[in-house]
Short mmCIF file of C-alpha atoms in Angstrom, two decimals:
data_model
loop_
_atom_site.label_atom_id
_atom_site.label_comp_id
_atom_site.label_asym_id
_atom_site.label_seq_id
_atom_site.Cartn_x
_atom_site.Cartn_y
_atom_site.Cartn_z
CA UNK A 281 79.71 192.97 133.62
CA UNK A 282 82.69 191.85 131.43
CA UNK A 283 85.80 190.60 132.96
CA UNK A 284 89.08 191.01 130.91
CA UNK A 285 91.11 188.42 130.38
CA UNK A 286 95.13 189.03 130.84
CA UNK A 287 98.02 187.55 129.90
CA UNK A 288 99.78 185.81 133.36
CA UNK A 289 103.49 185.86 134.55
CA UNK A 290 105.37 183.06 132.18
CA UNK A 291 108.47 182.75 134.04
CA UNK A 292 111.49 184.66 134.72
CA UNK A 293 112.83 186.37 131.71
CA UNK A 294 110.02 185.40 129.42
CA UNK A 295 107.70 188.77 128.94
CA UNK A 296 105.76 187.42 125.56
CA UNK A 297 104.20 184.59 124.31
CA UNK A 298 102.06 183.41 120.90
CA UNK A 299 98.65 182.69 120.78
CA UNK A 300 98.86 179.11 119.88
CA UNK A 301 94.91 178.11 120.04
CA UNK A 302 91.74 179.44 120.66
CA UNK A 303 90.17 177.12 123.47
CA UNK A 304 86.92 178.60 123.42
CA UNK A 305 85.16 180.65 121.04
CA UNK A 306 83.45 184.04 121.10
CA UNK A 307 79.08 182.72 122.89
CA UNK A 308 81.17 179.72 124.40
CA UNK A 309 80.19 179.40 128.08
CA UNK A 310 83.72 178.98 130.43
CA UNK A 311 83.81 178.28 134.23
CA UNK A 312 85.83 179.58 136.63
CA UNK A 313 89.95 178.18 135.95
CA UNK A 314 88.04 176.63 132.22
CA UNK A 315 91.63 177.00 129.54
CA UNK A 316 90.37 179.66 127.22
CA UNK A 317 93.49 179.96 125.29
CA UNK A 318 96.81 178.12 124.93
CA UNK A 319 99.79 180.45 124.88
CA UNK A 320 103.65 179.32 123.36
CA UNK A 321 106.82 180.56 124.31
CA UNK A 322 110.18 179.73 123.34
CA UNK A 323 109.98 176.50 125.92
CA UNK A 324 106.62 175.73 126.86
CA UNK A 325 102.81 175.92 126.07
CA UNK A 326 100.77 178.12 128.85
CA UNK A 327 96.95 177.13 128.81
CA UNK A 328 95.11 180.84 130.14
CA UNK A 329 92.45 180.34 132.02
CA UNK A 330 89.25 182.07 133.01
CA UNK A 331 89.15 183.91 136.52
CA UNK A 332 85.59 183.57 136.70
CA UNK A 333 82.07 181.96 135.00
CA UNK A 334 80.28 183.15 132.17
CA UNK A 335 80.17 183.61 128.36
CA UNK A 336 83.47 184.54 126.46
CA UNK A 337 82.86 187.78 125.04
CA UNK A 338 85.28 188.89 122.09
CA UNK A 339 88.84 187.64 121.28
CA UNK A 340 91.61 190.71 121.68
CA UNK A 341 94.28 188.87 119.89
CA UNK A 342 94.37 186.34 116.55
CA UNK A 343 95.72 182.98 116.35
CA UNK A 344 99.71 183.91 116.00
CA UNK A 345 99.70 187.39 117.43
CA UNK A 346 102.47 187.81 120.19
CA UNK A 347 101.15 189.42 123.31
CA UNK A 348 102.97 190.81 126.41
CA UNK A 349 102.49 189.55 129.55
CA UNK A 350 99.75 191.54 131.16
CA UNK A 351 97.63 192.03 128.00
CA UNK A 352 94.13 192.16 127.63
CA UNK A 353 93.46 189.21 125.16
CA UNK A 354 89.73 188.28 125.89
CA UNK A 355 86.57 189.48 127.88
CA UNK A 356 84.03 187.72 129.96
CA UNK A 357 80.28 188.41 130.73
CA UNK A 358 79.72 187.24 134.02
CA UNK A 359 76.74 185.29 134.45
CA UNK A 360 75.01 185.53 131.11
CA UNK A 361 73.92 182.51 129.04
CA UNK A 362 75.96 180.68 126.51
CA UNK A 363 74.97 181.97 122.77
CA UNK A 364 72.65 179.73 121.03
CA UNK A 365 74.72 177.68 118.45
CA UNK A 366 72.84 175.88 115.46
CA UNK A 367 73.40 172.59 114.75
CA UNK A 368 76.16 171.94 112.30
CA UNK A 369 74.78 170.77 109.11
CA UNK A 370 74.58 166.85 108.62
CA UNK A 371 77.38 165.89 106.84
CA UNK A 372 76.01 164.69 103.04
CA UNK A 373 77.02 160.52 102.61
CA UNK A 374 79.11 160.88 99.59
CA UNK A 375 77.68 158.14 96.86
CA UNK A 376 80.66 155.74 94.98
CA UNK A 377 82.47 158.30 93.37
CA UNK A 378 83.54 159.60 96.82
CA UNK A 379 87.20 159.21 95.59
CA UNK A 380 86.90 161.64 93.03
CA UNK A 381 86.52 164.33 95.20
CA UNK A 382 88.49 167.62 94.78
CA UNK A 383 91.08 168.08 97.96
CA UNK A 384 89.42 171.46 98.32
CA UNK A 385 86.03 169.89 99.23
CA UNK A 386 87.20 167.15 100.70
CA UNK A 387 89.43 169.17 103.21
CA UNK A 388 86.11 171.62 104.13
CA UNK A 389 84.20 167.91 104.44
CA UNK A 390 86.91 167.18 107.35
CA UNK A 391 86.97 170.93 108.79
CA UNK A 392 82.99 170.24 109.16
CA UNK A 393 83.50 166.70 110.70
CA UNK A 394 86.18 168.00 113.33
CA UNK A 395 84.41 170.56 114.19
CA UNK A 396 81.08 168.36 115.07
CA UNK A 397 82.82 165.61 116.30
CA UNK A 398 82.07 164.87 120.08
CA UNK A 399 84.20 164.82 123.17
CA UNK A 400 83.69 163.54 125.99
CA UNK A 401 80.23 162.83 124.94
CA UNK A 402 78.91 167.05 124.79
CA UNK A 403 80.43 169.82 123.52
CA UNK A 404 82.45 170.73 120.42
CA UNK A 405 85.65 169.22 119.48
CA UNK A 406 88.59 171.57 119.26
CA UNK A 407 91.76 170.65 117.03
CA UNK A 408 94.76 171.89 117.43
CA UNK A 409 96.36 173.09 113.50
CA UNK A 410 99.18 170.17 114.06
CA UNK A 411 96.32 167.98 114.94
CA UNK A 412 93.86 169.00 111.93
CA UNK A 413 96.71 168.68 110.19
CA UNK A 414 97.39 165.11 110.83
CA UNK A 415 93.45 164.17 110.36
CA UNK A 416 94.00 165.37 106.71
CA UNK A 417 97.00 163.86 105.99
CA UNK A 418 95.90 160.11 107.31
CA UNK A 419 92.04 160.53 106.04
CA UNK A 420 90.85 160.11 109.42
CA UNK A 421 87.38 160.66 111.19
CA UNK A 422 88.88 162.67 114.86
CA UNK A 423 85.16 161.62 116.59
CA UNK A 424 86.68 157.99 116.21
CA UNK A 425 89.60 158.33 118.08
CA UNK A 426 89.68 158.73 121.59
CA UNK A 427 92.11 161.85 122.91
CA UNK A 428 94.83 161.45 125.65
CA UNK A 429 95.69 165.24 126.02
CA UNK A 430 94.41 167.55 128.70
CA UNK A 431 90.20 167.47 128.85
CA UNK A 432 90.28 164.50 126.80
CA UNK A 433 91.61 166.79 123.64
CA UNK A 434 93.30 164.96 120.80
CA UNK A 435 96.61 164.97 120.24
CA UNK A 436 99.39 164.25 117.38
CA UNK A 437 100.11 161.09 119.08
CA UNK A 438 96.70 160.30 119.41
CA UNK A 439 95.88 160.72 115.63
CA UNK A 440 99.22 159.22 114.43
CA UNK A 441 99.07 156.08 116.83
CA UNK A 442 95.22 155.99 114.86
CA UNK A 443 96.88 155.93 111.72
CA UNK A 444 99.14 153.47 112.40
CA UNK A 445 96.29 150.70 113.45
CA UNK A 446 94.43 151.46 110.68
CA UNK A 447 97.92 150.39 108.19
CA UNK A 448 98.49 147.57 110.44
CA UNK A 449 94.43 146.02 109.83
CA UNK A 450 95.03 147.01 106.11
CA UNK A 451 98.16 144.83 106.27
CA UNK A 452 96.53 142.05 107.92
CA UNK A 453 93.48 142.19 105.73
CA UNK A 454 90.67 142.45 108.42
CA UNK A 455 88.04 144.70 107.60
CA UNK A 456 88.15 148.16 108.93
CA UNK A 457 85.69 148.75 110.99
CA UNK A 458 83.15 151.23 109.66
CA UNK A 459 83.55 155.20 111.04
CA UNK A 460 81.40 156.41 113.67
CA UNK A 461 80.16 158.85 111.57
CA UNK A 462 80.65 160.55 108.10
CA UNK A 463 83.05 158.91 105.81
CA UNK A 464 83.62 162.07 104.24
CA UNK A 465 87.77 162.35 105.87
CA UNK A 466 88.42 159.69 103.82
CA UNK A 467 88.20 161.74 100.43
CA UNK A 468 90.68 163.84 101.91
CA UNK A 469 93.14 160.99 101.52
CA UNK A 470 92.12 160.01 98.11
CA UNK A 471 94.30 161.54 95.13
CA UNK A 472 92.46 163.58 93.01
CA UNK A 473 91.77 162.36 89.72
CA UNK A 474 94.28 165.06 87.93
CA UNK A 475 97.06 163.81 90.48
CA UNK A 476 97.35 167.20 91.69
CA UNK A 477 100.48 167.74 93.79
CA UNK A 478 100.33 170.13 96.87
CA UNK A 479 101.97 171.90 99.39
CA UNK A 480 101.19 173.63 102.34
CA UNK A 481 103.00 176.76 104.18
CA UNK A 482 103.07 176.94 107.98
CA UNK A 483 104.78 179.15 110.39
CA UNK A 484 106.99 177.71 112.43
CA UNK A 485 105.62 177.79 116.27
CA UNK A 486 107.73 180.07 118.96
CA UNK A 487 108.62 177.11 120.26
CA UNK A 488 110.49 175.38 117.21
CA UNK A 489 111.95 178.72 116.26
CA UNK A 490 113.65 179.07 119.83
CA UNK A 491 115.01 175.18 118.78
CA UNK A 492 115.86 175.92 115.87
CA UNK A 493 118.02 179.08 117.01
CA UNK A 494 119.53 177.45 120.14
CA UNK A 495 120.75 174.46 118.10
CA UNK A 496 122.06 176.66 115.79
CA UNK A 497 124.04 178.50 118.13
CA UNK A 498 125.19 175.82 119.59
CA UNK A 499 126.96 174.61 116.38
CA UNK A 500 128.21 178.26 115.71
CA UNK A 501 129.22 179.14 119.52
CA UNK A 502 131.04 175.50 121.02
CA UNK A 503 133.78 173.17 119.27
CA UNK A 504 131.70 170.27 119.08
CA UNK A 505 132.80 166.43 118.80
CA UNK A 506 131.64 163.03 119.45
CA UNK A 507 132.98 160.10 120.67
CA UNK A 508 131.76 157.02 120.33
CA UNK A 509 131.58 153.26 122.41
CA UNK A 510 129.32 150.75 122.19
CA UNK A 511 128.15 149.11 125.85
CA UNK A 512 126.71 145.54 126.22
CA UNK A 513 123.59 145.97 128.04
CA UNK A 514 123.03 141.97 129.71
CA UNK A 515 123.79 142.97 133.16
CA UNK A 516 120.88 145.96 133.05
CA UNK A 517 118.56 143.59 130.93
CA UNK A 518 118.77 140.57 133.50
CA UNK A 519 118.64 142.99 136.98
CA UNK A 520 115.82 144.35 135.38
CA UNK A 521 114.31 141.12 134.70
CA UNK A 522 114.75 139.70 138.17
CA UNK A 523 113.53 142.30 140.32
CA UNK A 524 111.28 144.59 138.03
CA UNK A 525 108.28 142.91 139.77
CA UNK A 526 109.29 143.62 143.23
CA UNK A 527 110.31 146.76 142.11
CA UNK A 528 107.03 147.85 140.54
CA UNK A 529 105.41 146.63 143.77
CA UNK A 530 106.91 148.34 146.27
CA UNK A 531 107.95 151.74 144.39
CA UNK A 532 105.02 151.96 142.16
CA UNK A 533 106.95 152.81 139.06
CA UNK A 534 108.21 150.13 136.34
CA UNK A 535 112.44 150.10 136.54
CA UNK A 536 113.61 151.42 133.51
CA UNK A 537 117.15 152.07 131.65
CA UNK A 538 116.97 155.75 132.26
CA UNK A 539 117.45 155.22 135.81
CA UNK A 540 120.34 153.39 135.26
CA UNK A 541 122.37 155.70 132.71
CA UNK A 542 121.02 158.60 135.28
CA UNK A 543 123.11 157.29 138.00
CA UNK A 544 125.93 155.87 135.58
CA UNK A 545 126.47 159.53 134.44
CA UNK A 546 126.47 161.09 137.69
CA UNK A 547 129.59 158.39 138.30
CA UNK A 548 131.38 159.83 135.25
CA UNK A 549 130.22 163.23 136.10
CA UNK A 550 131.83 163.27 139.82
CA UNK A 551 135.19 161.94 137.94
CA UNK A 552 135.14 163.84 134.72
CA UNK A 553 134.25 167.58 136.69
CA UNK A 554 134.90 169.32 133.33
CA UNK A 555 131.75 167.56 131.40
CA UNK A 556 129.09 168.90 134.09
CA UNK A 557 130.53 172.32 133.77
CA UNK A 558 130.43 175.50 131.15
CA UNK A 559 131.88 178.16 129.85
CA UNK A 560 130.68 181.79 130.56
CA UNK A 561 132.77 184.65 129.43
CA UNK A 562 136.57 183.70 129.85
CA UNK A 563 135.11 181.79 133.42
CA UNK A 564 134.57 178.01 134.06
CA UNK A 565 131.21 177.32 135.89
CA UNK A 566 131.92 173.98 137.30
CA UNK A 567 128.54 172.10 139.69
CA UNK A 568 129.03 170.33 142.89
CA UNK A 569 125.83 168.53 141.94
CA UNK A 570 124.18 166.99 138.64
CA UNK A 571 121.19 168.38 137.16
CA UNK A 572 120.28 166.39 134.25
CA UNK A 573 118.46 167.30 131.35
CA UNK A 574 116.02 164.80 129.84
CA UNK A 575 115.25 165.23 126.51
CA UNK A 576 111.32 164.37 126.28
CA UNK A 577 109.26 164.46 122.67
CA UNK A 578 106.21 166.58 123.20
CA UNK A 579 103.53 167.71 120.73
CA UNK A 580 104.60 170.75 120.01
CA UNK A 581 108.79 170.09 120.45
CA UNK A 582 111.86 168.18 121.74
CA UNK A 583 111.59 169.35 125.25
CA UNK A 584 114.53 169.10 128.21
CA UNK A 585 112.96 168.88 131.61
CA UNK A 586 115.29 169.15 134.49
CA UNK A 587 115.83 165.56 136.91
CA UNK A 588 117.42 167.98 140.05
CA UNK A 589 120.12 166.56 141.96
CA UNK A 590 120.26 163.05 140.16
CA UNK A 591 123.26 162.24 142.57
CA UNK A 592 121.16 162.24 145.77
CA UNK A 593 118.30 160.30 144.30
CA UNK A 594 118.09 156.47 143.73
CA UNK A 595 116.42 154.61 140.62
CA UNK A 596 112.92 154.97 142.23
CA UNK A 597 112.67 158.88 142.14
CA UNK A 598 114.49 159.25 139.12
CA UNK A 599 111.84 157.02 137.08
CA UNK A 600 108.92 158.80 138.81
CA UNK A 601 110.25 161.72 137.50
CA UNK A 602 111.01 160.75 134.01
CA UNK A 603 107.43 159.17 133.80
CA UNK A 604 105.89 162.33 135.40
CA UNK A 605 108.05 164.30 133.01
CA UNK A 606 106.97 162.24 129.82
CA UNK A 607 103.21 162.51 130.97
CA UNK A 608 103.00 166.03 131.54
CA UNK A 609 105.15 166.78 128.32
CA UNK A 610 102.23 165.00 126.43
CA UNK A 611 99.31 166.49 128.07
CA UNK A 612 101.44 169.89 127.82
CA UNK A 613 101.15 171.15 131.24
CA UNK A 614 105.24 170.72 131.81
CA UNK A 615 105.90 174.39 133.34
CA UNK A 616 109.06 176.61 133.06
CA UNK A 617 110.57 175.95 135.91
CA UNK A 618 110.57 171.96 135.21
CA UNK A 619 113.16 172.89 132.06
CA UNK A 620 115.28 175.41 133.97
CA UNK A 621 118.43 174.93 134.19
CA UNK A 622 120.23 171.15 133.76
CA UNK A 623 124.05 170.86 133.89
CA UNK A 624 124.02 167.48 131.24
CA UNK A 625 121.42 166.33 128.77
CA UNK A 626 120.64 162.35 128.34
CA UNK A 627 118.85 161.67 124.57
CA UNK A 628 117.42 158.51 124.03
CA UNK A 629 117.01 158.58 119.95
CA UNK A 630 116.64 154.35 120.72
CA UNK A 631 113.20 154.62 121.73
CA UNK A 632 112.40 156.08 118.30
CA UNK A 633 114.70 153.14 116.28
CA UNK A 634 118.28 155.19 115.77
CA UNK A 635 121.29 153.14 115.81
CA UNK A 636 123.61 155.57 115.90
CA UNK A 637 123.21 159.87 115.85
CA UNK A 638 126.00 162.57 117.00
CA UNK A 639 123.36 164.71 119.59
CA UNK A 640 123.81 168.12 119.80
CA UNK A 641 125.01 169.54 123.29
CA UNK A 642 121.85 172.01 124.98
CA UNK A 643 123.55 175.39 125.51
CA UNK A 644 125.28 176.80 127.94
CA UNK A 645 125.94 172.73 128.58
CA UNK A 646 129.17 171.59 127.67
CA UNK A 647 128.06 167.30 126.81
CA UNK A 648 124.67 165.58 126.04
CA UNK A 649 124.29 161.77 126.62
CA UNK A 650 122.84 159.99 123.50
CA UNK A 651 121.40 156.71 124.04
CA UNK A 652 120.22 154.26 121.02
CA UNK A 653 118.22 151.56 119.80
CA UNK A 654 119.60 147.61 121.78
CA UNK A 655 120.11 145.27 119.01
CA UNK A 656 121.68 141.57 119.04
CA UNK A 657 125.04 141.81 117.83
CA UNK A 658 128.08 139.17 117.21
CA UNK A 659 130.69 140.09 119.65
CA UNK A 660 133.78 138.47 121.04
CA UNK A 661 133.97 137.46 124.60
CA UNK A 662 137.18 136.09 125.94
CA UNK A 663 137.95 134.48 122.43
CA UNK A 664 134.91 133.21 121.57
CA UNK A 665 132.04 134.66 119.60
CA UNK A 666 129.07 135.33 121.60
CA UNK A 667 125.92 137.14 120.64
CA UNK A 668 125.28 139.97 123.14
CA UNK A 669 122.50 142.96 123.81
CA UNK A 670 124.56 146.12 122.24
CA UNK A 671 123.39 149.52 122.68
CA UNK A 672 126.20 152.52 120.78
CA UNK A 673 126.84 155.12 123.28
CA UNK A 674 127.38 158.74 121.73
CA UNK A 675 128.89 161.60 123.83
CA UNK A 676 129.16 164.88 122.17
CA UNK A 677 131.13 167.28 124.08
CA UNK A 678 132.59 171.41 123.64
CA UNK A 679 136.23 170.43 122.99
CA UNK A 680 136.83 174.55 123.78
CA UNK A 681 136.72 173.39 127.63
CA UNK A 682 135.97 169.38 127.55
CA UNK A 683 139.66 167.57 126.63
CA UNK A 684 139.35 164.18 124.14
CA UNK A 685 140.74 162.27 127.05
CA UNK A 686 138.38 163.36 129.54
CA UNK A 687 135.25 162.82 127.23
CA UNK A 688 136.28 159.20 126.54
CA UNK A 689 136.94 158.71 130.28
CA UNK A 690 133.50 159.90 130.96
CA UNK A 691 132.04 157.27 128.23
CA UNK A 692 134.08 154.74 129.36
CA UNK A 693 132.82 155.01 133.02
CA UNK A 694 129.22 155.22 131.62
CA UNK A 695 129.99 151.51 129.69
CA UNK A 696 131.79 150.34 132.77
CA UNK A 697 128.82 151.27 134.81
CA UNK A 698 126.33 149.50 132.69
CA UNK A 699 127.90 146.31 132.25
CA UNK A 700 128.43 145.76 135.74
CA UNK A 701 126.03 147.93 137.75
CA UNK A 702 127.37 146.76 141.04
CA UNK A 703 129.93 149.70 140.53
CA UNK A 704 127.06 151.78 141.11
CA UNK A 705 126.33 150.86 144.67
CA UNK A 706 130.20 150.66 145.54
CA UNK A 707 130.86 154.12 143.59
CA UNK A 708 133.64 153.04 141.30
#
């Protein structure tokens, strides 16, 4: 008896999604609550799963098709056996003149090696496009590198972090060591012999598109500035320093800077009312509490989970969540509800190497936080010059409801915060 596989609820006010991936194929066996299919909408990917055991039966809906929640996009047969597969054909060991290879074979060589490369040990490898992609691109065998996402799957990360280690032992000149099995992907990153340039079309993911419109509108819609300080970061560098042992011990979570510009904010947020409000209509929304917006980098998209009521929590909870956020962003399991809402937005562009950037506020949100890269930097201290941790604080504000004197109070409370963090625990 086949079993039809629906569409589930998404979240409020979300009635579609995208296929994003096939999970399983058409013969594949699936257990009960086995990720069939991963599903995009405009915040987050939804993995579908199967409500019972069997063998998929037919796919409803292509790779890219936009389905409603509630429709039929795959069928199960309850009970029957898994479809015989043949082996894959054995890769042929290219000879010297490997490097000549046309891109158009050498691509289908890495299409066959993805697709036979193991996880876990059994089973088929499945790659997401991004992550095919990237295998093509850096000439890389996937069955070499060991996955991080969900089930062990590979991910972007996964494959770029690859690539990078492979530059660095070029650098260093150690011998690679030799791929676990065909060299074939490595014809994909050879030039072809007529120096062929290419280029490759893709459509944007529902995802990036609802980025890509938001931040849009939120350059059309708000009057948006940014003001700028620049905040020695000593104090935060030595606290952590002295007590991140005892704090790892007895919290179970390393003590990062997040924590502290959390609970710095929420100081300039309690005095500055007007940059932890928005505008709706010809109305002022203002919060008696802070909800703040992290923005995380996940495969797929810059995504803003939600840190709820930063102002009642200390620096423990607020790091557990940012490292439960930053997990579960990578292994793409972060759900709606973890990105709904947020009164302010905190961007850390410094864990990536920016200096300086002008962020772009998350609508309906009238400021966003943007944090940047700590560098040594000549300064002068009482007369003398000294060289000092700096970190350049950004703070990007609607000027239609957030005043230039308020804005550079906020900032200035933020710096004041972080150089002496003692104003923290006497709330000043």
């Amino acid at each position: 008896m086949a079993t039809e596989i629906t569409v589930p609820a998404l979240g409020e006010s979300v009635s579609e999604g995208t296929i994003g991936e096939w999970l399983k194929q058409p013969g594949d066996a699936v257990a009960v609550d086995e990720p069939i299919a991963s599903l995009e909408t405009d915040k987050v990917a939804v993995e579908v799963p199967s409500p019972v055991a069997g063998v998929l039966g037919e796919h409803r809906a292509a790779v890219g098709d936009t389905v409603e929640v509630g429709a039929v996009i795959a069928t199960v047969e309850e009970g029957g056996a898994p479809a015989a597969k043949a082996d894959a054909p054995k890769a042929e060991v290219p000879d010297a003149g490997v490097e000549k290879a046309a891109p158009a074979q050498a691509k289908e060589a890495v299409g066959s090696s993805a697709s036979s490369a193991p996880e876990g040990g059994d089973g088929a490898q499945t790659l997401s496009p991004a992550v095919r992609r990237a295998v093509l691109e850096h000439g890389l065998d996937p069955s070499t590198i060991k996955g991080t996402g969900k089930d062990g799957r590979l991910t972007k990360e996964d494959v770029l972090a690859a690539a990078s280690q492979k530059q660095d032992t070029a650098k260093t000149g150690s011998p690679a060591p030799a791929p676990a099995a065909s060299p074939a992907p490595a014809a994909a990153a050879a030039p072809s012999a007529s120096g062929e340039r290419r280029e490759e079309r893709v459509k944007m993911t529902r995802m990036r598109q609802t980025i890509a419109r938001r931040l849009k509108g939120a350059q059309e819609e708000a009057a948006l500035l940014t003001t700028f300080n620049d905040c020695d970061m000593s104090a935060v560098i030595e606290a952590r320093e002295k007590y991140k042992d005892l704090f790892a011990k007895k919290h179970d979570i390393k003590l990062g800077f997040m924590g502290f510009f959390a609970k710095a904010a929420c100081l300039a947020l309690k005095d500055v009312p007007a940059a932890n409000a928005y505008i709706e209509g010809d109305e002022i929304v203002y919060h008696d509490y802070v909800d703040i917006s992290v923005a995380v980098s996940a495969p797929n998209g810059l995504v803003v989970p939600v840190i709820r009521d930063a102002q009642a929590k200390g620096f423990a909870q607020i790091e557990k969540d940012i490292a439960d956020f930053g997990k579960r962003a990578k292994d793409g399991t972060l759900t709606m509800e973890d990105m709904k809402g947020g009164t302010f937005t905190i961007s850390n562009g410094g864990v990536f190497g920016s200096l300086m950037s002008t962020p772009i506020i998350n609508p309906p949100q009238s400021a966003v936080l943007g944090l940047h890269r700590i560098e040594d930097r000549p300064v002068a201290v009482n007369g003398e010059v000294v060289i000092r941790p700096m970190m350049y604080l950004a703070l990007s504000y609607d000027h239609r409801l957030i005043d230039g004197r308020e804005a550079v109070t906020a900032l200035k409370i933020i710096k004041e915060a972080i150089e002496d963090p003692t104003r923290m625990l006497i709330d000043l």
